[in-house]
Every structure is written in structure tokens, then in C-alpha cells.
Short mmCIF file of C-alpha atoms in Angstrom, two decimals:
data_model
loop_
_atom_site.label_atom_id
_atom_site.label_comp_id
_atom_site.label_asym_id
_atom_site.label_seq_id
_atom_site.Cartn_x
_atom_site.Cartn_y
_atom_site.Cartn_z
CA MET A 9 16.45 -79.58 25.18
CA GLN A 10 13.08 -78.29 26.42
CA LEU A 11 10.06 -79.57 24.52
CA HIS A 12 8.24 -76.25 24.80
CA ARG A 13 11.09 -74.56 22.88
CA LEU A 14 10.59 -76.77 19.83
CA SER A 15 9.01 -75.10 16.85
CA GLY A 16 6.25 -76.70 14.87
CA ASN A 17 6.06 -74.50 11.83
CA ARG A 18 9.82 -73.94 11.38
CA ALA A 19 10.44 -77.68 11.00
CA PHE A 20 7.38 -77.93 8.78
CA ARG A 21 8.67 -75.16 6.51
CA TRP A 22 12.17 -76.63 6.23
CA GLN A 23 10.72 -80.02 5.43
CA ARG A 24 8.67 -78.49 2.62
CA ILE A 25 11.51 -76.32 1.29
CA SER A 26 13.95 -79.26 1.26
CA ALA A 27 11.39 -81.56 -0.37
CA PHE A 28 10.68 -78.99 -3.09
CA TYR A 29 14.37 -78.47 -3.85
CA LEU A 30 15.07 -82.21 -3.95
CA LEU A 31 12.09 -82.71 -6.22
CA LEU A 32 13.74 -80.40 -8.75
CA TYR A 33 17.33 -81.47 -8.10
CA THR A 34 17.01 -85.27 -8.24
CA PRO A 35 15.64 -85.59 -11.83
CA LEU A 36 18.19 -83.04 -13.03
CA LEU A 37 21.00 -85.01 -11.40
CA ALA A 38 19.72 -88.26 -12.92
CA LEU A 39 19.51 -86.59 -16.34
CA TRP A 40 23.03 -85.19 -16.00
CA ILE A 41 24.49 -88.58 -15.05
CA THR A 42 22.64 -90.27 -17.92
CA LEU A 43 23.84 -87.74 -20.46
CA THR A 44 27.45 -87.59 -19.25
CA PRO A 45 29.34 -90.08 -21.43
CA HIS A 46 32.38 -90.51 -19.18
CA ALA A 47 30.56 -91.01 -15.88
CA THR A 48 31.17 -94.75 -15.84
CA THR A 49 33.44 -94.86 -12.80
CA ALA A 50 33.09 -93.28 -9.35
CA ASP A 51 36.12 -91.04 -9.94
CA ASN A 52 34.73 -89.73 -13.22
CA LEU A 53 31.33 -89.19 -11.67
CA ILE A 54 32.77 -87.24 -8.73
CA ALA A 55 34.88 -85.22 -11.13
CA SER A 56 31.89 -84.33 -13.27
CA LEU A 57 29.79 -83.40 -10.21
CA THR A 58 32.47 -81.14 -8.74
CA THR A 59 32.65 -78.90 -11.76
CA THR A 60 32.14 -75.24 -10.92
CA TRP A 61 28.45 -74.96 -11.72
CA TRP A 62 27.49 -78.27 -10.03
CA VAL A 63 29.26 -77.71 -6.70
CA ILE A 64 26.74 -75.31 -5.13
CA PRO A 65 23.58 -77.24 -6.15
CA ASN A 66 25.19 -80.46 -4.88
CA LEU A 67 26.22 -78.95 -1.55
CA LEU A 68 22.79 -77.41 -1.14
CA ALA A 69 21.16 -80.76 -1.91
CA LEU A 70 23.35 -82.48 0.66
CA LEU A 71 22.49 -79.93 3.35
CA LEU A 72 18.79 -80.13 2.53
CA VAL A 73 18.82 -83.95 2.59
CA ILE A 74 20.29 -83.73 6.10
CA THR A 75 17.70 -81.11 7.09
CA HIS A 76 14.86 -83.25 5.71
CA ALA A 77 16.17 -86.34 7.48
CA TRP A 78 16.59 -84.39 10.72
CA VAL A 79 12.94 -83.26 10.68
CA GLY A 80 11.84 -86.83 10.03
CA LEU A 81 14.03 -88.21 12.81
CA ARG A 82 12.76 -85.51 15.17
CA ASP A 83 9.18 -86.53 14.36
CA ILE A 84 9.98 -90.18 15.02
CA THR A 85 11.64 -89.22 18.32
CA LEU A 86 8.65 -87.14 19.41
CA ASP A 87 6.21 -89.90 18.44
CA TYR A 88 7.91 -93.02 19.72
CA THR A 89 10.36 -92.35 22.53
CA PRO A 90 9.09 -92.67 26.12
CA ARG A 91 7.88 -89.24 27.23
CA GLN A 92 10.31 -88.84 30.15
CA ARG A 93 13.28 -89.51 27.88
CA THR A 94 12.22 -87.51 24.83
CA PRO A 95 14.35 -84.42 25.72
CA LEU A 96 17.37 -86.71 26.13
CA TRP A 97 16.80 -88.34 22.74
CA LEU A 98 16.32 -84.93 21.10
CA GLU A 99 19.59 -83.78 22.61
CA ALA A 100 21.29 -86.93 21.29
CA LEU A 101 19.79 -86.24 17.86
CA ARG A 102 21.17 -82.70 17.93
CA TRP A 103 24.67 -83.96 18.69
CA LEU A 104 24.33 -86.57 15.94
CA LEU A 105 23.47 -83.77 13.53
CA ILE A 106 26.49 -81.75 14.64
CA ALA A 107 28.73 -84.83 14.21
CA VAL A 108 27.33 -85.48 10.72
CA MET A 109 27.92 -81.85 9.71
CA LEU A 110 31.51 -81.92 10.98
CA ASN A 111 32.13 -85.18 9.18
CA LEU A 112 30.67 -83.75 6.00
CA ALA A 113 32.81 -80.61 6.28
CA LEU A 114 35.94 -82.73 6.62
CA LEU A 115 34.92 -84.89 3.66
CA LEU A 116 34.29 -81.86 1.47
CA TYR A 117 37.60 -80.34 2.52
CA TRP A 118 39.30 -83.57 1.50
CA ILE A 119 37.47 -83.76 -1.86
CA LEU A 120 37.76 -80.13 -2.88
CA LEU A 121 41.30 -79.30 -1.78
CA MET B 292 -26.32 -112.69 10.61
CA GLU B 293 -23.51 -112.99 13.13
CA PHE B 294 -22.22 -110.21 15.36
CA ILE B 295 -19.05 -110.29 17.45
CA ILE B 296 -19.29 -107.51 20.01
CA SER B 297 -16.60 -106.40 22.42
CA ARG B 298 -17.92 -106.48 25.97
CA TYR B 299 -16.37 -104.96 29.04
CA ASN B 300 -17.80 -104.28 32.46
CA PRO B 301 -15.21 -102.60 34.70
CA GLU B 302 -16.95 -103.99 37.78
CA THR B 303 -16.58 -107.63 36.78
CA ASP B 304 -14.04 -107.88 33.90
CA THR B 305 -10.30 -107.34 33.91
CA ALA B 306 -10.16 -106.85 30.13
CA PRO B 307 -12.54 -106.54 27.17
CA HIS B 308 -13.69 -109.83 25.63
CA ASP B 309 -15.74 -110.76 22.56
CA ARG B 310 -19.26 -112.16 22.72
CA HIS B 311 -21.09 -113.70 19.75
CA TYR B 312 -24.69 -112.83 18.86
CA ARG B 313 -27.02 -113.84 16.05
CA LEU B 314 -29.98 -112.21 14.36
CA HIS B 315 -32.25 -114.08 11.95
CA GLN B 316 -32.57 -112.64 8.46
CA GLN B 317 -36.36 -112.34 8.94
CA GLU B 318 -35.77 -109.76 11.66
CA LEU B 319 -33.86 -107.52 9.26
CA ASP B 320 -35.19 -105.73 6.18
CA GLY B 321 -33.26 -104.15 3.34
CA GLY B 322 -33.02 -100.71 4.94
CA THR B 323 -31.95 -101.83 8.40
CA MET B 324 -29.19 -99.75 9.90
CA LEU B 325 -26.59 -101.18 12.23
CA LEU B 326 -28.13 -99.30 15.15
CA ASP B 327 -31.49 -101.06 14.52
CA ALA B 328 -29.68 -104.38 14.75
CA LEU B 329 -27.97 -103.34 17.98
CA LEU B 330 -31.31 -102.33 19.47
CA LYS B 331 -32.67 -105.80 18.58
CA LEU B 332 -29.59 -107.41 20.13
CA ARG B 333 -30.16 -105.42 23.29
CA GLU B 334 -33.62 -106.97 23.49
CA GLN B 335 -31.80 -110.34 23.57
CA ASP B 336 -29.21 -109.13 26.06
CA PRO B 337 -30.29 -106.07 28.09
CA THR B 338 -26.79 -105.73 29.60
CA LEU B 339 -25.31 -104.65 26.22
CA ALA B 340 -24.30 -100.99 26.56
CA PHE B 341 -23.92 -98.45 23.73
CA ARG B 342 -24.82 -94.80 23.22
CA SER B 343 -27.42 -93.52 20.79
CA SER B 344 -29.67 -90.50 20.72
CA CYS B 345 -31.02 -88.87 17.54
CA GLN B 346 -30.68 -92.07 15.47
CA GLU B 347 -30.20 -90.09 12.26
CA GLY B 348 -26.52 -89.08 12.16
CA VAL B 349 -26.87 -85.65 13.74
CA CYS B 350 -25.93 -86.07 17.39
CA GLY B 351 -22.78 -88.13 16.80
CA SER B 352 -23.24 -90.20 19.94
CA ASP B 353 -23.14 -93.71 18.44
CA GLY B 354 -19.64 -93.76 17.02
CA MET B 355 -18.08 -97.23 17.12
CA ASN B 356 -15.53 -99.36 15.34
CA VAL B 357 -17.20 -101.77 12.94
CA ASN B 358 -15.18 -104.30 10.95
CA GLY B 359 -12.11 -102.17 11.61
CA GLN B 360 -13.61 -98.88 10.45
CA ASN B 361 -15.01 -96.15 12.69
CA CYS B 362 -18.56 -95.17 11.83
CA LEU B 363 -21.90 -93.99 13.18
CA SER B 364 -24.09 -97.05 13.64
CA CYS B 365 -27.32 -95.13 12.91
CA ILE B 366 -26.33 -94.25 9.34
CA THR B 367 -24.42 -97.42 8.49
CA PRO B 368 -26.61 -99.78 6.42
CA LEU B 369 -26.37 -103.34 7.64
CA ALA B 370 -26.32 -104.50 4.01
CA SER B 371 -22.98 -102.71 3.51
CA LEU B 372 -21.25 -104.82 6.19
CA LYS B 373 -19.70 -108.26 5.80
CA SER B 374 -20.76 -110.93 8.26
CA PRO B 375 -19.56 -111.62 10.91
CA ILE B 376 -19.81 -107.99 11.96
CA VAL B 377 -17.10 -107.24 14.49
CA ILE B 378 -18.05 -104.29 16.70
CA LYS B 379 -15.63 -102.65 19.10
CA PRO B 380 -15.62 -99.35 20.98
CA LEU B 381 -13.85 -96.37 19.38
CA PRO B 382 -10.11 -97.06 19.74
CA GLY B 383 -7.74 -94.87 21.75
CA LEU B 384 -10.15 -93.72 24.45
CA PRO B 385 -10.82 -95.37 27.84
CA ILE B 386 -13.78 -97.75 27.84
CA ILE B 387 -16.53 -97.01 30.33
CA LYS B 388 -18.63 -100.06 29.47
CA ASP B 389 -18.96 -102.25 26.36
CA LEU B 390 -19.16 -99.80 23.40
CA ILE B 391 -19.24 -96.65 25.52
CA VAL B 392 -15.99 -94.69 25.71
CA ASP B 393 -14.93 -91.81 27.92
CA MET B 394 -14.90 -88.72 25.68
CA THR B 395 -13.43 -86.35 28.29
CA LEU B 396 -10.04 -86.08 26.56
CA PHE B 397 -11.67 -85.54 23.17
CA TYR B 398 -13.80 -82.67 24.51
CA LYS B 399 -10.81 -81.20 26.37
CA HIS B 400 -8.88 -80.97 23.11
CA TYR B 401 -11.91 -79.53 21.36
CA ALA B 402 -12.21 -76.81 24.04
CA GLU B 403 -8.48 -76.08 23.65
CA ALA B 404 -9.09 -75.16 20.00
CA GLN B 405 -11.44 -72.36 21.24
CA PRO B 406 -14.27 -73.32 18.90
CA PHE B 407 -16.25 -70.11 19.23
CA LEU B 408 -16.31 -66.82 17.38
CA GLN B 409 -14.19 -64.05 18.87
CA ALA B 410 -15.44 -61.06 16.92
CA LYS B 411 -15.62 -57.31 17.51
CA PRO B 412 -18.29 -56.26 20.04
CA PRO B 413 -21.67 -56.48 18.33
CA SER B 414 -23.11 -53.29 16.97
CA GLU B 415 -26.75 -52.42 17.53
CA ALA B 416 -26.98 -51.19 13.95
CA HIS B 417 -26.27 -54.48 12.20
CA GLU B 418 -24.98 -58.01 12.72
CA HIS B 419 -21.48 -59.23 11.85
CA LEU B 420 -21.77 -59.49 8.10
CA GLN B 421 -20.00 -61.80 5.65
CA THR B 422 -19.98 -61.91 1.89
CA PRO B 423 -21.35 -65.11 0.31
CA ALA B 424 -17.76 -66.02 -0.68
CA GLU B 425 -16.51 -65.62 2.90
CA ARG B 426 -19.40 -67.72 4.16
CA ALA B 427 -18.73 -70.39 1.53
CA GLN B 428 -15.21 -70.88 2.93
CA LEU B 429 -16.75 -72.38 6.06
CA ASP B 430 -18.50 -75.15 4.13
CA GLY B 431 -16.99 -78.54 4.86
CA LEU B 432 -15.69 -77.34 8.22
CA TYR B 433 -18.70 -76.47 10.37
CA GLU B 434 -20.75 -79.65 9.79
CA CYS B 435 -18.74 -81.77 12.26
CA VAL B 436 -21.00 -83.58 14.76
CA LEU B 437 -18.18 -84.38 17.24
CA CYS B 438 -18.63 -88.14 16.98
CA ALA B 439 -14.84 -88.63 17.46
CA CYS B 440 -14.67 -91.17 14.58
CA CYS B 441 -11.82 -89.15 13.01
CA THR B 442 -9.77 -88.49 16.13
CA THR B 443 -9.96 -92.06 17.39
CA SER B 444 -8.90 -93.45 14.00
CA CYS B 445 -5.77 -91.27 13.96
CA PRO B 446 -2.46 -93.03 14.79
CA SER B 447 -0.93 -89.68 15.78
CA PHE B 448 -3.67 -89.38 18.40
CA TRP B 449 -3.04 -92.94 19.61
CA TRP B 450 0.66 -92.12 20.05
CA ASN B 451 0.17 -88.77 21.82
CA PRO B 452 -3.43 -88.65 23.04
CA ASP B 453 -2.76 -86.13 25.78
CA GLN B 454 -0.89 -83.64 23.58
CA PHE B 455 -2.03 -83.91 19.96
CA LEU B 456 -5.36 -82.11 19.57
CA GLY B 457 -6.65 -84.50 16.93
CA PRO B 458 -8.44 -83.94 13.61
CA ALA B 459 -11.82 -82.83 15.00
CA ALA B 460 -10.35 -80.11 17.21
CA LEU B 461 -7.93 -78.92 14.52
CA MET B 462 -10.69 -78.75 11.91
CA ALA B 463 -12.73 -76.66 14.36
CA ALA B 464 -9.70 -74.43 14.86
CA GLN B 465 -9.36 -73.98 11.10
CA ARG B 466 -13.07 -73.15 10.86
CA PHE B 467 -12.52 -70.11 13.12
CA VAL B 468 -9.09 -69.20 11.71
CA ILE B 469 -10.63 -68.59 8.28
CA ASP B 470 -13.83 -66.99 9.58
CA SER B 471 -13.75 -63.40 8.28
CA ARG B 472 -15.55 -62.15 11.41
CA ASP B 473 -12.98 -63.52 13.88
CA ILE B 474 -10.41 -61.01 15.15
CA GLN B 475 -8.19 -63.45 17.07
CA THR B 476 -6.65 -65.16 14.04
CA ARG B 477 -3.05 -64.29 14.95
CA GLU B 478 -3.46 -65.45 18.57
CA ARG B 479 -5.13 -68.65 17.43
CA LEU B 480 -2.31 -69.43 15.01
CA GLN B 481 0.35 -68.61 17.59
CA SER B 482 -1.25 -70.94 20.12
CA LEU B 483 -1.44 -73.72 17.51
CA ASP B 484 2.23 -73.36 16.45
CA ASP B 485 3.34 -76.31 18.52
CA PRO B 486 5.03 -79.53 17.41
CA MET B 487 2.72 -81.59 19.60
CA LYS B 488 -0.67 -79.85 19.36
CA THR B 489 -0.79 -79.46 15.57
CA PHE B 490 2.31 -80.71 13.82
CA ARG B 491 1.97 -84.33 15.01
CA CYS B 492 -0.46 -84.70 12.11
CA ARG B 493 1.32 -86.78 9.44
CA HIS B 494 -1.63 -86.67 7.00
CA ILE B 495 -2.22 -90.39 7.24
CA GLN B 496 -5.81 -89.52 6.22
CA ASN B 497 -7.54 -92.09 8.41
CA CYS B 498 -9.62 -89.17 9.68
CA THR B 499 -10.92 -88.36 6.21
CA ALA B 500 -11.65 -92.02 5.52
CA ALA B 501 -13.51 -92.37 8.83
CA CYS B 502 -15.63 -89.20 8.82
CA PRO B 503 -19.28 -90.28 8.59
CA LYS B 504 -20.28 -86.80 7.41
CA GLY B 505 -17.90 -86.92 4.43
CA LEU B 506 -15.71 -84.08 5.70
CA ASN B 507 -11.98 -83.79 5.04
CA PRO B 508 -10.13 -82.99 8.30
CA SER B 509 -6.77 -83.82 6.73
CA ARG B 510 -7.18 -81.06 4.13
CA ALA B 511 -8.32 -78.63 6.84
CA ILE B 512 -5.20 -79.39 8.91
CA GLN B 513 -3.00 -78.93 5.83
CA ALA B 514 -4.55 -75.48 5.31
CA LEU B 515 -4.14 -74.71 9.01
CA LYS B 516 -0.44 -75.61 8.89
CA ALA B 517 -0.01 -73.40 5.81
CA SER B 518 -1.68 -70.51 7.67
CA ILE B 519 0.63 -71.02 10.66
CA ALA B 520 3.68 -71.07 8.36
CA LYS B 521 2.51 -67.87 6.59
CA GLU B 522 1.88 -66.12 9.89
CA HIS B 523 5.56 -66.39 10.92
#
């Protein structure tokens, strides 16, 4: 990955968008869990959070958490890795992201079907 | 009053080292600034090197790190400092001698921000005019004296000194981005849309805490980032 191809503002915008969404989503999720009487076991909790109108917000939150974490990890990589090896570390980070997404897709497939 | 001053002479020393100095209370009055004390110490030890020029906080030449905080010695009251006063050169820049640092990199980044007006060709009929509101937007941005107290207190600059422009340069960039007379706004923003030049700023706010003129570079950089994001 070439450093000069990295965007500054695109990462900045995604970080802000994901933070804003999670700021709204997290309290709502906490409220939902608190007010759901049967969410005392993991199975019940998963069942209540995979109801039709919770699936999309949950998936979106998961994707945005990963996006937010990716921007943070990219920043850490740019700041701390030795300059000659930064492109290598960024490439490794990209493959890690792809692996996480694949893993997540498999997990969701397993949960939803 | 005790002073611990970092000394370094590249011709004789391999690394900076601390030297202790003392000034008697009778030599200092209530309004003594740190620079006055340093001038007295230099009478004791003429080899002590530091920069100073206007001695009233306008030229920005006497920036130094005092008790862990960057400041201008000429406008820092001695009474506000705890003894022993530990004085070091501005961090993150190469030391030339004692408290004198090499500002070449700082000025290079400042030049990269193109801190000059790029307006339409001047008309003979009238000057480039601004409304009072447009002029007021520049307040808090143009007063920088280029002392480098902000940039050298910034961890992002310490990590990437050759690539991150630093708070002073980015605040200067923002000053011309929002100037209503400038016609190169888009080009300026495009050149600043870079993960290293601009977006290394993590808003740690050391710059704002260090600015001896009471400016807020962190807020200026936040506004600059928002302008870059809007532009795309």
C-alpha cells in the first residue's frame, strides 16, 4: 500500500460518522436490554436482538465499530511503526480487516440461518 | 532561587546535561520576568546561550521549556514558577547550543502552509475589501508570533516531525482558508488533505495549553479538518 494513496479526510469522516451512530445506538441498546424482561441469558438476549427491526441497526453498529477501530488502528500504525515498514503494516492491517469481515459474515450466516 | 538549566555545546559535549545556578532574592523584584533572571544568570556565566530580541512577547524568539511547559521567557513572571526552575530547550527540535534550537524544520512546515494571501490581481480603483464580519473571522488566527511553543509541545509532531505540519503551520493555513479575499481555498484544502500533513493531529490540545498568546490552534485545526471534509 502506497502512503501517498491514503486519504486523510475520508478516514476522518468515517470516524466521525461511526462515532455519531454509536453515540445514538449504544444508549438505545442499553435501554432495550434493561427493559427486556427475558434477556437474562445469552440465548434470550441474542434472540431479542435478532428480531426483525433490531437486525439492521445491530449489523450497522457492528460494521461501524469495525470501521471506527480500523481508523484508530491505521492512526496507530502511521504514528508508531518504523517508517520503512509502515506500508507493510498497513497492508497487514488491510488483510486483518478482510479476515475479520469474512469471519463476521460466516458468524452471521450461522446465527441467522 | 534555584535554576536547573540544560546545557549543551556541540563542540565539547556528547549530550545535554543540567547545570545548577542560584540567584539571590534581593536581585529579583516582584515583576521580574524569567528572561530578566536569565540575563542576570548570563552575567554569572557568559557561556549560557539563549535567544531573545524584543523582550515583550512580540518576536517569539525566546521560547523554551520551563518546568515542563513551553513558554516565552520574556512574558513569564518569575513569581508564577516553582523553584527549582528547570529550563530546557524546546523539545522535538535539534539543539544548536544550550537553549537555542534549530527552527529550520518549523519554518519549512510553515512555508508549506503557504501563509500568504492569494487574491485576485489588485484593482487600481480600490483595495481588496472585507466586511467587518469577514475580518472578525481572522481574529484568534493571525496573532501567532511563530515562537514554536505549540508545535514543539505536540506529541504528533514529535512522532512525525518531518511530515506533520504542526499546529502553528496548520493554524496559519486555516487563517488563509477562511480569508474571504483568498481565491485558492480549494487548492489549499486539496493540498492539506493528507493523513500525515494534517490528519496526524489527534487534538491532544498541548498546543492550546502552550500558546503564550492565548490562541487555540486545536480549534483552528478542527475547523480546518471540517473544511477539508466539506470540500470533498
